[in-house]
PDB file of C-alpha atoms in Angstrom:
ATOM      1  CA  MET E 399       0.418 -54.915  90.604  1.00  0.00           C
ATOM      2  CA  GLY E 400      -0.929 -53.701  93.830  1.00  0.00           C
ATOM      3  CA  LEU E 401       2.681 -52.659  94.945  1.00  0.00           C
ATOM      4  CA  PHE E 402       3.305 -51.009  91.518  1.00  0.00           C
ATOM      5  CA  MET E 403       0.258 -48.770  91.722  1.00  0.00           C
ATOM      6  CA  GLN E 404       0.576 -47.981  95.309  1.00  0.00           C
ATOM      7  CA  THR E 405       4.266 -46.844  94.721  1.00  0.00           C
ATOM      8  CA  LEU E 406       3.122 -44.899  91.509  1.00  0.00           C
ATOM      9  CA  LEU E 407       0.425 -42.917  93.395  1.00  0.00           C
ATOM     10  CA  PHE E 408       2.906 -41.964  96.237  1.00  0.00           C
ATOM     11  CA  GLY E 409       5.438 -40.939  93.425  1.00  0.00           C
ATOM     12  CA  ILE E 410       2.751 -38.652  91.964  1.00  0.00           C
ATOM     13  CA  PHE E 411       1.719 -37.163  95.344  1.00  0.00           C
ATOM     14  CA  ALA E 412       5.486 -36.569  96.143  1.00  0.00           C
ATOM     15  CA  GLY E 413       6.085 -35.141  92.451  1.00  0.00           C
ATOM     16  CA  ALA E 414       3.269 -32.646  93.159  1.00  0.00           C
ATOM     17  CA  ILE E 415       5.242 -31.040  95.966  1.00  0.00           C
ATOM     18  CA  TYR E 416       8.319 -30.995  94.035  1.00  0.00           C
ATOM     19  CA  GLY E 417       6.506 -29.393  91.189  1.00  0.00           C
ATOM     20  CA  ILE E 418       4.868 -26.667  93.272  1.00  0.00           C
ATOM     21  CA  ALA E 419       8.141 -25.977  94.739  1.00  0.00           C
ATOM     22  CA  ALA E 420       9.904 -25.704  91.593  1.00  0.00           C
ATOM     23  CA  MET E 421       7.299 -23.624  90.055  1.00  0.00           C
ATOM     24  CA  GLY E 422       8.088 -20.620  92.359  1.00  0.00           C
ATOM     25  CA  LEU E 423      11.799 -20.858  91.502  1.00  0.00           C
ATOM     26  CA  ALA E 424      11.148 -21.304  87.840  1.00  0.00           C
ATOM     27  CA  LEU E 425       9.008 -18.211  87.938  1.00  0.00           C
ATOM     28  CA  VAL E 426      11.759 -16.113  89.920  1.00  0.00           C
ATOM     29  CA  PHE E 427      14.610 -17.212  87.482  1.00  0.00           C
ATOM     30  CA  GLY E 428      12.408 -16.742  84.056  1.00  0.00           C
ATOM     31  CA  VAL E 429      11.544 -13.161  85.122  1.00  0.00           C
ATOM     32  CA  LEU E 430      14.215 -11.818  87.293  1.00  0.00           C
ATOM     33  CA  LYS E 431      16.958 -13.865  85.763  1.00  0.00           C
ATOM     34  CA  ILE E 432      18.481 -14.576  89.162  1.00  0.00           C
ATOM     35  CA  LEU E 433      19.104 -17.807  90.759  1.00  0.00           C
ATOM     36  CA  ASN E 434      17.788 -17.801  94.223  1.00  0.00           C
ATOM     37  CA  ILE E 435      19.717 -20.366  96.318  1.00  0.00           C
ATOM     38  CA  ALA E 436      17.609 -19.378  99.397  1.00  0.00           C
ATOM     39  CA  HIS E 437      14.341 -20.710  97.642  1.00  0.00           C
ATOM     40  CA  GLY E 438      14.505 -23.793  99.853  1.00  0.00           C
ATOM     41  CA  GLU E 439      14.613 -21.594 103.080  1.00  0.00           C
ATOM     42  CA  LEU E 440      11.403 -19.988 101.866  1.00  0.00           C
ATOM     43  CA  VAL E 441       9.851 -23.347 101.453  1.00  0.00           C
ATOM     44  CA  MET E 442      11.039 -24.043 105.072  1.00  0.00           C
ATOM     45  CA  LEU E 443       9.546 -20.684 106.306  1.00  0.00           C
ATOM     46  CA  GLY E 444       6.368 -21.572 104.830  1.00  0.00           C
ATOM     47  CA  GLY E 445       6.399 -24.922 106.725  1.00  0.00           C
ATOM     48  CA  TYR E 446       7.121 -23.367 109.925  1.00  0.00           C
ATOM     49  CA  ALA E 447       4.293 -20.740 109.421  1.00  0.00           C
ATOM     50  CA  GLY E 448       1.852 -23.579 108.776  1.00  0.00           C
ATOM     51  CA  PHE E 449       3.162 -25.466 111.793  1.00  0.00           C
ATOM     52  CA  TRP E 450       2.639 -22.475 113.917  1.00  0.00           C
ATOM     53  CA  ALA E 451      -0.929 -21.793 112.487  1.00  0.00           C
ATOM     54  CA  PHE E 452      -1.592 -25.415 113.402  1.00  0.00           C
ATOM     55  CA  SER E 453      -0.134 -25.728 116.853  1.00  0.00           C
ATOM     56  CA  ALA E 454      -0.800 -22.238 118.115  1.00  0.00           C
ATOM     57  CA  LEU E 455      -3.873 -21.364 116.420  1.00  0.00           C
ATOM     58  CA  GLY E 456      -5.452 -24.711 115.859  1.00  0.00           C
ATOM     59  CA  LEU E 457      -6.024 -24.330 112.102  1.00  0.00           C
ATOM     60  CA  ASP E 458      -6.563 -27.231 109.839  1.00  0.00           C
ATOM     61  CA  PRO E 459      -3.374 -27.672 107.709  1.00  0.00           C
ATOM     62  CA  PHE E 460      -5.123 -26.934 104.683  1.00  0.00           C
ATOM     63  CA  LEU E 461      -7.075 -24.094 105.789  1.00  0.00           C
ATOM     64  CA  SER E 462      -4.066 -22.467 107.360  1.00  0.00           C
ATOM     65  CA  LEU E 463      -2.853 -21.919 103.772  1.00  0.00           C
ATOM     66  CA  ILE E 464      -5.014 -18.658 103.935  1.00  0.00           C
ATOM     67  CA  ILE E 465      -2.549 -17.375 106.511  1.00  0.00           C
ATOM     68  CA  VAL E 466       0.704 -18.935 105.194  1.00  0.00           C
ATOM     69  CA  ILE E 467       0.310 -17.723 101.584  1.00  0.00           C
ATOM     70  CA  PRO E 468      -0.189 -13.882 102.373  1.00  0.00           C
ATOM     71  CA  ALA E 469       2.395 -13.986 105.144  1.00  0.00           C
ATOM     72  CA  ILE E 470       5.163 -15.446 102.927  1.00  0.00           C
ATOM     73  CA  PHE E 471       4.200 -13.161 100.082  1.00  0.00           C
ATOM     74  CA  ILE E 472       4.817 -10.212 102.435  1.00  0.00           C
ATOM     75  CA  VAL E 473       8.090 -11.827 103.115  1.00  0.00           C
ATOM     76  CA  GLY E 474       8.869 -12.103  99.580  1.00  0.00           C
ATOM     77  CA  LEU E 475       7.899  -8.226  98.964  1.00  0.00           C
ATOM     78  CA  ILE E 476      10.262  -7.265 101.826  1.00  0.00           C
ATOM     79  CA  LEU E 477      13.306  -9.588 100.376  1.00  0.00           C
ATOM     80  CA  ASP E 478      12.911  -8.282  96.941  1.00  0.00           C
ATOM     81  CA  ARG E 479      12.915  -4.607  98.144  1.00  0.00           C
ATOM     82  CA  VAL E 480      15.756  -4.972 100.733  1.00  0.00           C
ATOM     83  CA  VAL E 481      17.950  -7.726  99.123  1.00  0.00           C
ATOM     84  CA  TYR E 482      17.370  -8.288  95.293  1.00  0.00           C
ATOM     85  CA  ARG E 483      16.261  -4.711  94.176  1.00  0.00           C
ATOM     86  CA  ASN E 484      19.847  -3.678  92.952  1.00  0.00           C
ATOM     87  CA  ILE E 485      20.779  -7.176  91.734  1.00  0.00           C
ATOM     88  CA  VAL E 486      17.937  -7.524  89.283  1.00  0.00           C
ATOM     89  CA  ARG E 487      19.293  -4.369  87.210  1.00  0.00           C
ATOM     90  CA  GLN E 488      22.619  -5.952  86.787  1.00  0.00           C
ATOM     91  CA  MET E 489      23.666  -7.706  83.587  1.00  0.00           C
ATOM     92  CA  GLY E 490      24.581 -11.177  82.631  1.00  0.00           C
ATOM     93  CA  GLU E 491      27.298 -13.044  84.677  1.00  0.00           C
ATOM     94  CA  VAL E 492      27.463 -10.311  87.191  1.00  0.00           C
ATOM     95  CA  LYS E 493      23.706 -10.652  88.064  1.00  0.00           C
ATOM     96  CA  ILE E 494      24.068 -14.474  88.410  1.00  0.00           C
ATOM     97  CA  LYS E 495      27.261 -14.457  90.380  1.00  0.00           C
ATOM     98  CA  ASN E 496      25.920 -11.813  92.768  1.00  0.00           C
ATOM     99  CA  SER E 497      22.459 -13.373  93.244  1.00  0.00           C
ATOM    100  CA  LEU E 498      24.382 -16.702  94.167  1.00  0.00           C
ATOM    101  CA  LEU E 499      26.334 -15.019  96.631  1.00  0.00           C
ATOM    102  CA  VAL E 500      23.548 -12.939  98.215  1.00  0.00           C
ATOM    103  CA  SER E 501      21.069 -15.553  98.380  1.00  0.00           C
ATOM    104  CA  PHE E 502      23.413 -18.144  99.812  1.00  0.00           C
ATOM    105  CA  GLY E 503      23.951 -15.608 102.558  1.00  0.00           C
ATOM    106  CA  LEU E 504      20.172 -15.004 102.951  1.00  0.00           C
ATOM    107  CA  GLY E 505      19.776 -18.759 103.171  1.00  0.00           C
ATOM    108  CA  LEU E 506      22.073 -19.025 106.165  1.00  0.00           C
ATOM    109  CA  VAL E 507      20.428 -16.122 107.846  1.00  0.00           C
ATOM    110  CA  LEU E 508      16.912 -17.645 107.307  1.00  0.00           C
ATOM    111  CA  GLN E 509      18.166 -21.097 108.573  1.00  0.00           C
ATOM    112  CA  ASN E 510      19.702 -19.595 111.808  1.00  0.00           C
ATOM    113  CA  LEU E 511      16.586 -17.477 112.404  1.00  0.00           C
ATOM    114  CA  ALA E 512      14.552 -20.567 112.238  1.00  0.00           C
ATOM    115  CA  GLN E 513      16.820 -22.437 114.414  1.00  0.00           C
ATOM    116  CA  TRP E 514      16.671 -19.849 116.987  1.00  0.00           C
ATOM    117  CA  LEU E 515      12.783 -19.626 116.837  1.00  0.00           C
ATOM    118  CA  PHE E 516      11.925 -23.061 116.388  1.00  0.00           C
ATOM    119  CA  THR E 517      15.037 -25.077 117.544  1.00  0.00           C
ATOM    120  CA  GLY E 518      16.614 -27.811 115.481  1.00  0.00           C
ATOM    121  CA  ASP E 519      14.035 -30.332 116.447  1.00  0.00           C
ATOM    122  CA  GLU E 520      12.135 -32.151 113.683  1.00  0.00           C
ATOM    123  CA  ARG E 521       8.485 -31.005 113.464  1.00  0.00           C
ATOM    124  CA  SER E 522       5.345 -32.284 111.835  1.00  0.00           C
ATOM    125  CA  ILE E 523       1.687 -31.694 111.573  1.00  0.00           C
ATOM    126  CA  ARG E 524      -0.853 -34.702 112.317  1.00  0.00           C
ATOM    127  CA  ALA E 525      -4.390 -33.669 111.492  1.00  0.00           C
ATOM    128  CA  SER E 526      -7.306 -35.690 112.964  1.00  0.00           C
ATOM    129  CA  TYR E 527      -7.691 -37.465 109.703  1.00  0.00           C
ATOM    130  CA  ALA E 528      -4.038 -38.062 109.011  1.00  0.00           C
ATOM    131  CA  GLY E 529      -4.462 -41.734 109.062  1.00  0.00           C
ATOM    132  CA  GLU E 530      -7.597 -42.152 107.043  1.00  0.00           C
ATOM    133  CA  SER E 531      -7.756 -43.259 103.308  1.00  0.00           C
ATOM    134  CA  PHE E 532      -9.752 -44.391 100.419  1.00  0.00           C
ATOM    135  CA  ASP E 533      -9.100 -48.087  99.634  1.00  0.00           C
ATOM    136  CA  ILE E 534      -9.618 -48.972  96.178  1.00  0.00           C
ATOM    137  CA  GLN E 535      -8.805 -52.662  95.585  1.00  0.00           C
ATOM    138  CA  GLY E 536      -6.057 -52.562  98.019  1.00  0.00           C
ATOM    139  CA  VAL E 537      -4.614 -49.376  96.819  1.00  0.00           C
ATOM    140  CA  LEU E 538      -4.684 -46.645  99.575  1.00  0.00           C
ATOM    141  CA  LEU E 539      -5.249 -43.032  98.806  1.00  0.00           C
ATOM    142  CA  PRO E 540      -4.701 -40.902 101.965  1.00  0.00           C
ATOM    143  CA  TYR E 541      -6.902 -37.992 102.324  1.00  0.00           C
ATOM    144  CA  THR E 542      -3.825 -35.727 103.118  1.00  0.00           C
ATOM    145  CA  ARG E 543      -2.137 -36.783  99.906  1.00  0.00           C
ATOM    146  CA  LEU E 544      -5.314 -36.463  97.761  1.00  0.00           C
ATOM    147  CA  GLY E 545      -5.820 -32.825  99.331  1.00  0.00           C
ATOM    148  CA  THR E 546      -2.316 -31.958  98.546  1.00  0.00           C
ATOM    149  CA  LEU E 547      -2.581 -33.095  94.935  1.00  0.00           C
ATOM    150  CA  ALA E 548      -5.815 -31.325  94.415  1.00  0.00           C
ATOM    151  CA  ILE E 549      -4.769 -27.957  95.829  1.00  0.00           C
ATOM    152  CA  VAL E 550      -1.511 -28.195  93.779  1.00  0.00           C
ATOM    153  CA  LEU E 551      -3.555 -28.641  90.651  1.00  0.00           C
ATOM    154  CA  VAL E 552      -5.905 -25.763  91.412  1.00  0.00           C
ATOM    155  CA  ILE E 553      -2.923 -23.461  92.226  1.00  0.00           C
ATOM    156  CA  THR E 554      -1.440 -24.647  88.974  1.00  0.00           C
ATOM    157  CA  LEU E 555      -4.398 -23.673  86.880  1.00  0.00           C
ATOM    158  CA  ALA E 556      -4.868 -20.528  88.699  1.00  0.00           C
ATOM    159  CA  LEU E 557      -1.340 -19.495  88.149  1.00  0.00           C
ATOM    160  CA  HIS E 558      -1.723 -20.340  84.386  1.00  0.00           C
ATOM    161  CA  PHE E 559      -5.077 -18.310  84.150  1.00  0.00           C
ATOM    162  CA  PHE E 560      -3.408 -15.317  85.970  1.00  0.00           C
ATOM    163  CA  LEU E 561      -0.388 -15.340  83.612  1.00  0.00           C
ATOM    164  CA  ARG E 562      -2.169 -15.791  80.484  1.00  0.00           C
ATOM    165  CA  LYS E 563      -5.451 -13.881  81.095  1.00  0.00           C
ATOM    166  CA  THR E 564      -4.768 -10.913  83.412  1.00  0.00           C
ATOM    167  CA  TYR E 565      -2.866  -7.759  82.866  1.00  0.00           C
ATOM    168  CA  PRO E 566      -0.451  -8.224  85.806  1.00  0.00           C
ATOM    169  CA  GLY E 567       0.164 -11.836  84.557  1.00  0.00           C
ATOM    170  CA  LYS E 568       0.893 -10.449  80.899  1.00  0.00           C
ATOM    171  CA  ALA E 569       3.259  -7.939  82.372  1.00  0.00           C
ATOM    172  CA  ILE E 570       5.185 -10.632  84.085  1.00  0.00           C
ATOM    173  CA  LEU E 571       5.329 -12.700  80.725  1.00  0.00           C
ATOM    174  CA  ALA E 572       6.328  -9.710  78.561  1.00  0.00           C
ATOM    175  CA  THR E 573       9.083  -8.826  81.233  1.00  0.00           C
ATOM    176  CA  ALA E 574      10.402 -12.348  80.985  1.00  0.00           C
ATOM    177  CA  GLU E 575      10.535 -12.142  77.244  1.00  0.00           C
ATOM    178  CA  ASP E 576      12.338  -8.636  76.895  1.00  0.00           C
ATOM    179  CA  TYR E 577      12.383  -6.287  79.890  1.00  0.00           C
ATOM    180  CA  GLU E 578      13.710  -3.424  77.855  1.00  0.00           C
ATOM    181  CA  SER E 579      10.676  -3.682  75.403  1.00  0.00           C
ATOM    182  CA  ALA E 580       8.272  -4.241  78.276  1.00  0.00           C
ATOM    183  CA  GLU E 581       9.639  -1.070  79.948  1.00  0.00           C
ATOM    184  CA  LEU E 582       9.465   0.984  76.917  1.00  0.00           C
ATOM    185  CA  ALA E 583       5.832  -0.191  76.611  1.00  0.00           C
ATOM    186  CA  GLY E 584       5.079   1.521  79.973  1.00  0.00           C
ATOM    187  CA  ILE E 585       5.362  -1.627  82.113  1.00  0.00           C
ATOM    188  CA  ASN E 586       6.863  -0.920  85.456  1.00  0.00           C
ATOM    189  CA  ILE E 587       9.332  -3.615  85.551  1.00  0.00           C
ATOM    190  CA  GLY E 588      10.262  -2.757  89.148  1.00  0.00           C
ATOM    191  CA  ARG E 589       6.819  -3.735  90.363  1.00  0.00           C
ATOM    192  CA  VAL E 590       6.741  -6.702  88.209  1.00  0.00           C
ATOM    193  CA  TYR E 591      10.156  -7.882  89.623  1.00  0.00           C
ATOM    194  CA  MET E 592       8.709  -7.275  93.231  1.00  0.00           C
ATOM    195  CA  MET E 593       5.437  -9.070  92.509  1.00  0.00           C
ATOM    196  CA  THR E 594       7.011 -12.139  90.827  1.00  0.00           C
ATOM    197  CA  PHE E 595       9.519 -12.615  93.666  1.00  0.00           C
ATOM    198  CA  ALA E 596       6.769 -12.445  96.076  1.00  0.00           C
ATOM    199  CA  LEU E 597       4.497 -14.804  94.139  1.00  0.00           C
ATOM    200  CA  GLY E 598       7.538 -17.254  93.775  1.00  0.00           C
ATOM    201  CA  ALA E 599       7.859 -17.169  97.706  1.00  0.00           C
ATOM    202  CA  SER E 600       4.210 -17.792  97.902  1.00  0.00           C
ATOM    203  CA  LEU E 601       4.613 -21.030  95.729  1.00  0.00           C
ATOM    204  CA  ALA E 602       7.350 -22.128  97.808  1.00  0.00           C
ATOM    205  CA  ALA E 603       5.438 -21.563 101.149  1.00  0.00           C
ATOM    206  CA  VAL E 604       2.696 -23.868  99.740  1.00  0.00           C
ATOM    207  CA  ALA E 605       5.208 -26.635  99.361  1.00  0.00           C
ATOM    208  CA  GLY E 606       6.606 -25.997 102.794  1.00  0.00           C
ATOM    209  CA  GLN E 607       2.958 -26.319 104.168  1.00  0.00           C
ATOM    210  CA  PHE E 608       2.583 -29.637 102.452  1.00  0.00           C
ATOM    211  CA  ILE E 609       6.023 -30.844 103.750  1.00  0.00           C
ATOM    212  CA  THR E 610       4.785 -30.572 107.258  1.00  0.00           C
ATOM    213  CA  PHE E 611       2.350 -33.478 107.106  1.00  0.00           C
ATOM    214  CA  THR E 612       4.339 -35.518 104.517  1.00  0.00           C
ATOM    215  CA  TYR E 613       8.005 -35.210 105.500  1.00  0.00           C
ATOM    216  CA  SER E 614       9.956 -33.760 108.548  1.00  0.00           C
ATOM    217  CA  LEU E 615      10.584 -30.080 108.903  1.00  0.00           C
ATOM    218  CA  MET E 616      13.728 -28.781 110.139  1.00  0.00           C
ATOM    219  CA  PRO E 617      15.799 -25.574 109.584  1.00  0.00           C
ATOM    220  CA  SER E 618      18.281 -27.529 107.538  1.00  0.00           C
ATOM    221  CA  ILE E 619      16.047 -28.763 104.741  1.00  0.00           C
ATOM    222  CA  GLY E 620      16.458 -25.590 102.742  1.00  0.00           C
ATOM    223  CA  MET E 621      19.325 -26.637 100.356  1.00  0.00           C
ATOM    224  CA  LEU E 622      17.811 -30.119  99.894  1.00  0.00           C
ATOM    225  CA  TRP E 623      14.505 -28.447  98.439  1.00  0.00           C
ATOM    226  CA  THR E 624      16.562 -25.955  96.488  1.00  0.00           C
ATOM    227  CA  LEU E 625      18.543 -28.945  94.775  1.00  0.00           C
ATOM    228  CA  LYS E 626      15.021 -30.715  94.137  1.00  0.00           C
ATOM    229  CA  ALA E 627      13.615 -27.526  92.491  1.00  0.00           C
ATOM    230  CA  MET E 628      16.662 -26.959  90.437  1.00  0.00           C
ATOM    231  CA  ILE E 629      16.507 -30.703  89.159  1.00  0.00           C
ATOM    232  CA  VAL E 630      12.977 -30.299  88.188  1.00  0.00           C
ATOM    233  CA  ILE E 631      13.441 -26.923  86.433  1.00  0.00           C
ATOM    234  CA  VAL E 632      16.194 -28.785  84.235  1.00  0.00           C
ATOM    235  CA  LEU E 633      13.899 -31.630  83.637  1.00  0.00           C
ATOM    236  CA  ALA E 634      11.058 -29.257  82.450  1.00  0.00           C
ATOM    237  CA  GLY E 635      13.137 -26.537  80.877  1.00  0.00           C
ATOM    238  CA  THR E 636      14.378 -23.062  82.135  1.00  0.00           C
ATOM    239  CA  GLY E 637      11.644 -21.385  80.121  1.00  0.00           C
ATOM    240  CA  SER E 638       8.746 -23.650  81.293  1.00  0.00           C
ATOM    241  CA  ILE E 639       6.879 -22.489  84.518  1.00  0.00           C
ATOM    242  CA  MET E 640       3.928 -24.774  83.832  1.00  0.00           C
ATOM    243  CA  GLY E 641       6.218 -27.617  82.863  1.00  0.00           C
ATOM    244  CA  ALA E 642       7.461 -27.759  86.477  1.00  0.00           C
ATOM    245  CA  LEU E 643       4.443 -29.740  87.677  1.00  0.00           C
ATOM    246  CA  PRO E 644       4.786 -32.663  85.236  1.00  0.00           C
ATOM    247  CA  ALA E 645       8.466 -32.517  85.688  1.00  0.00           C
ATOM    248  CA  GLY E 646       8.168 -32.773  89.392  1.00  0.00           C
ATOM    249  CA  ILE E 647       5.870 -35.703  89.056  1.00  0.00           C
ATOM    250  CA  LEU E 648       8.170 -37.437  86.830  1.00  0.00           C
ATOM    251  CA  LEU E 649      10.978 -37.005  89.413  1.00  0.00           C
ATOM    252  CA  GLY E 650       8.681 -38.127  92.117  1.00  0.00           C
ATOM    253  CA  VAL E 651       7.533 -41.255  90.219  1.00  0.00           C
ATOM    254  CA  VAL E 652      11.164 -42.360  89.305  1.00  0.00           C
ATOM    255  CA  GLU E 653      12.366 -41.686  93.019  1.00  0.00           C
ATOM    256  CA  ALA E 654       9.455 -43.747  94.200  1.00  0.00           C
ATOM    257  CA  LEU E 655       9.754 -46.685  92.020  1.00  0.00           C
ATOM    258  CA  ALA E 656      13.496 -46.832  92.664  1.00  0.00           C
ATOM    259  CA  GLY E 657      13.034 -46.822  96.347  1.00  0.00           C
ATOM    260  CA  ALA E 658      10.495 -49.807  95.978  1.00  0.00           C
ATOM    261  CA  TYR E 659      12.365 -51.853  93.554  1.00  0.00           C
ATOM    262  CA  LEU E 660      16.001 -51.028  94.161  1.00  0.00           C
ATOM    263  CA  ALA E 661      16.739 -49.691  97.343  1.00  0.00           C
ATOM    264  CA  GLN E 662      15.741 -46.340  99.351  1.00  0.00           C
ATOM    265  CA  THR E 663      19.470 -45.542  99.375  1.00  0.00           C
ATOM    266  CA  TYR E 664      19.250 -45.573  95.545  1.00  0.00           C
ATOM    267  CA  LYS E 665      16.273 -43.267  95.289  1.00  0.00           C
ATOM    268  CA  GLU E 666      18.179 -39.959  95.260  1.00  0.00           C
ATOM    269  CA  VAL E 667      20.876 -41.549  92.899  1.00  0.00           C
ATOM    270  CA  VAL E 668      18.309 -42.489  90.225  1.00  0.00           C
ATOM    271  CA  GLY E 669      16.765 -38.960  90.372  1.00  0.00           C
ATOM    272  CA  LEU E 670      20.192 -37.462  89.730  1.00  0.00           C
ATOM    273  CA  VAL E 671      20.766 -40.015  86.881  1.00  0.00           C
ATOM    274  CA  LEU E 672      17.616 -38.986  85.310  1.00  0.00           C
ATOM    275  CA  PHE E 673      18.714 -35.423  85.711  1.00  0.00           C
ATOM    276  CA  LEU E 674      21.909 -35.978  84.029  1.00  0.00           C
ATOM    277  CA  VAL E 675      20.346 -38.010  81.214  1.00  0.00           C
ATOM    278  CA  VAL E 676      17.971 -35.052  80.217  1.00  0.00           C
ATOM    279  CA  LEU E 677      20.661 -32.670  80.450  1.00  0.00           C
ATOM    280  CA  ILE E 678      22.858 -34.574  77.979  1.00  0.00           C
ATOM    281  CA  VAL E 679      19.912 -35.911  75.520  1.00  0.00           C
ATOM    282  CA  ARG E 680      17.570 -32.878  75.655  1.00  0.00           C
ATOM    283  CA  PRO E 681      19.317 -30.014  77.513  1.00  0.00           C
ATOM    284  CA  GLN E 682      16.593 -27.654  76.590  1.00  0.00           C
ATOM    285  CA  GLY E 683      14.237 -29.647  78.808  1.00  0.00           C
ATOM    286  CA  LEU E 684      11.207 -31.959  78.450  1.00  0.00           C
ATOM    287  CA  PHE E 685       8.461 -29.432  78.224  1.00  0.00           C
ATOM    288  CA  VAL E 686       9.795 -26.455  76.540  1.00  0.00           C
ATOM    289  CA  ARG E 687       7.755 -25.443  73.487  1.00  0.00           C
ATOM    290  CA  LYS E 688       9.421 -24.063  70.455  1.00  0.00           C
TER     291      LYS E 688
END
């Protein structure tokens, strides 16, 4: 029972990172209707920004989010204006195809930039309290994992409030629903697109920061995290931004249980099997409301 509970908790902790990474991609796809293959590279950039803040400035890895989030938000603004501004105005299959090609090239540029700046060595952050944890009847709750889960929950609630209760958030939802009607109603959809992409990049950066003290950070991790985010989006449903977190936790728990009770080599396979089952049985996703 102890092993099961410990594995379940670590699956939830890992799934929270999956969820916050996928939330940014789901937001961009839902509003801009583009598939940003370079989303994983934004996760990677957020990780390196957090690593730099920790190693160069000596900031706590959680406190450094006050630098990481605005920094990658600005990067997102620049990328939208420079790379994606004209693509979002295209239609249908042309938009998807061009966004795939452009974002794939952007991902290679960002990966090589990180390789040049930080080399290909594995990086990680080890805070002074990294090895400390709560012990509840033999089940360990590491401080870093608890902090990660708490911040992810706070950010998810804040995003929900922003989208539902503020004018900019309602403008984002209206543009996602029907951009032509939103534009006729006086919404500046160009500004909405720019803010949405930057917000999605910021969510990716949060995931990247948590990766630095949970997993290894390298320039090549981008594609892995893009795929993770895509799997979570399919599980949640492409129209469900808030569903990304429970879907990510579901994927994390399934992978953790598979790694503990089958073998670590089967962990990724079981996650992909879950992805295929949901795609076949419930293609609209698990958390899409009618």
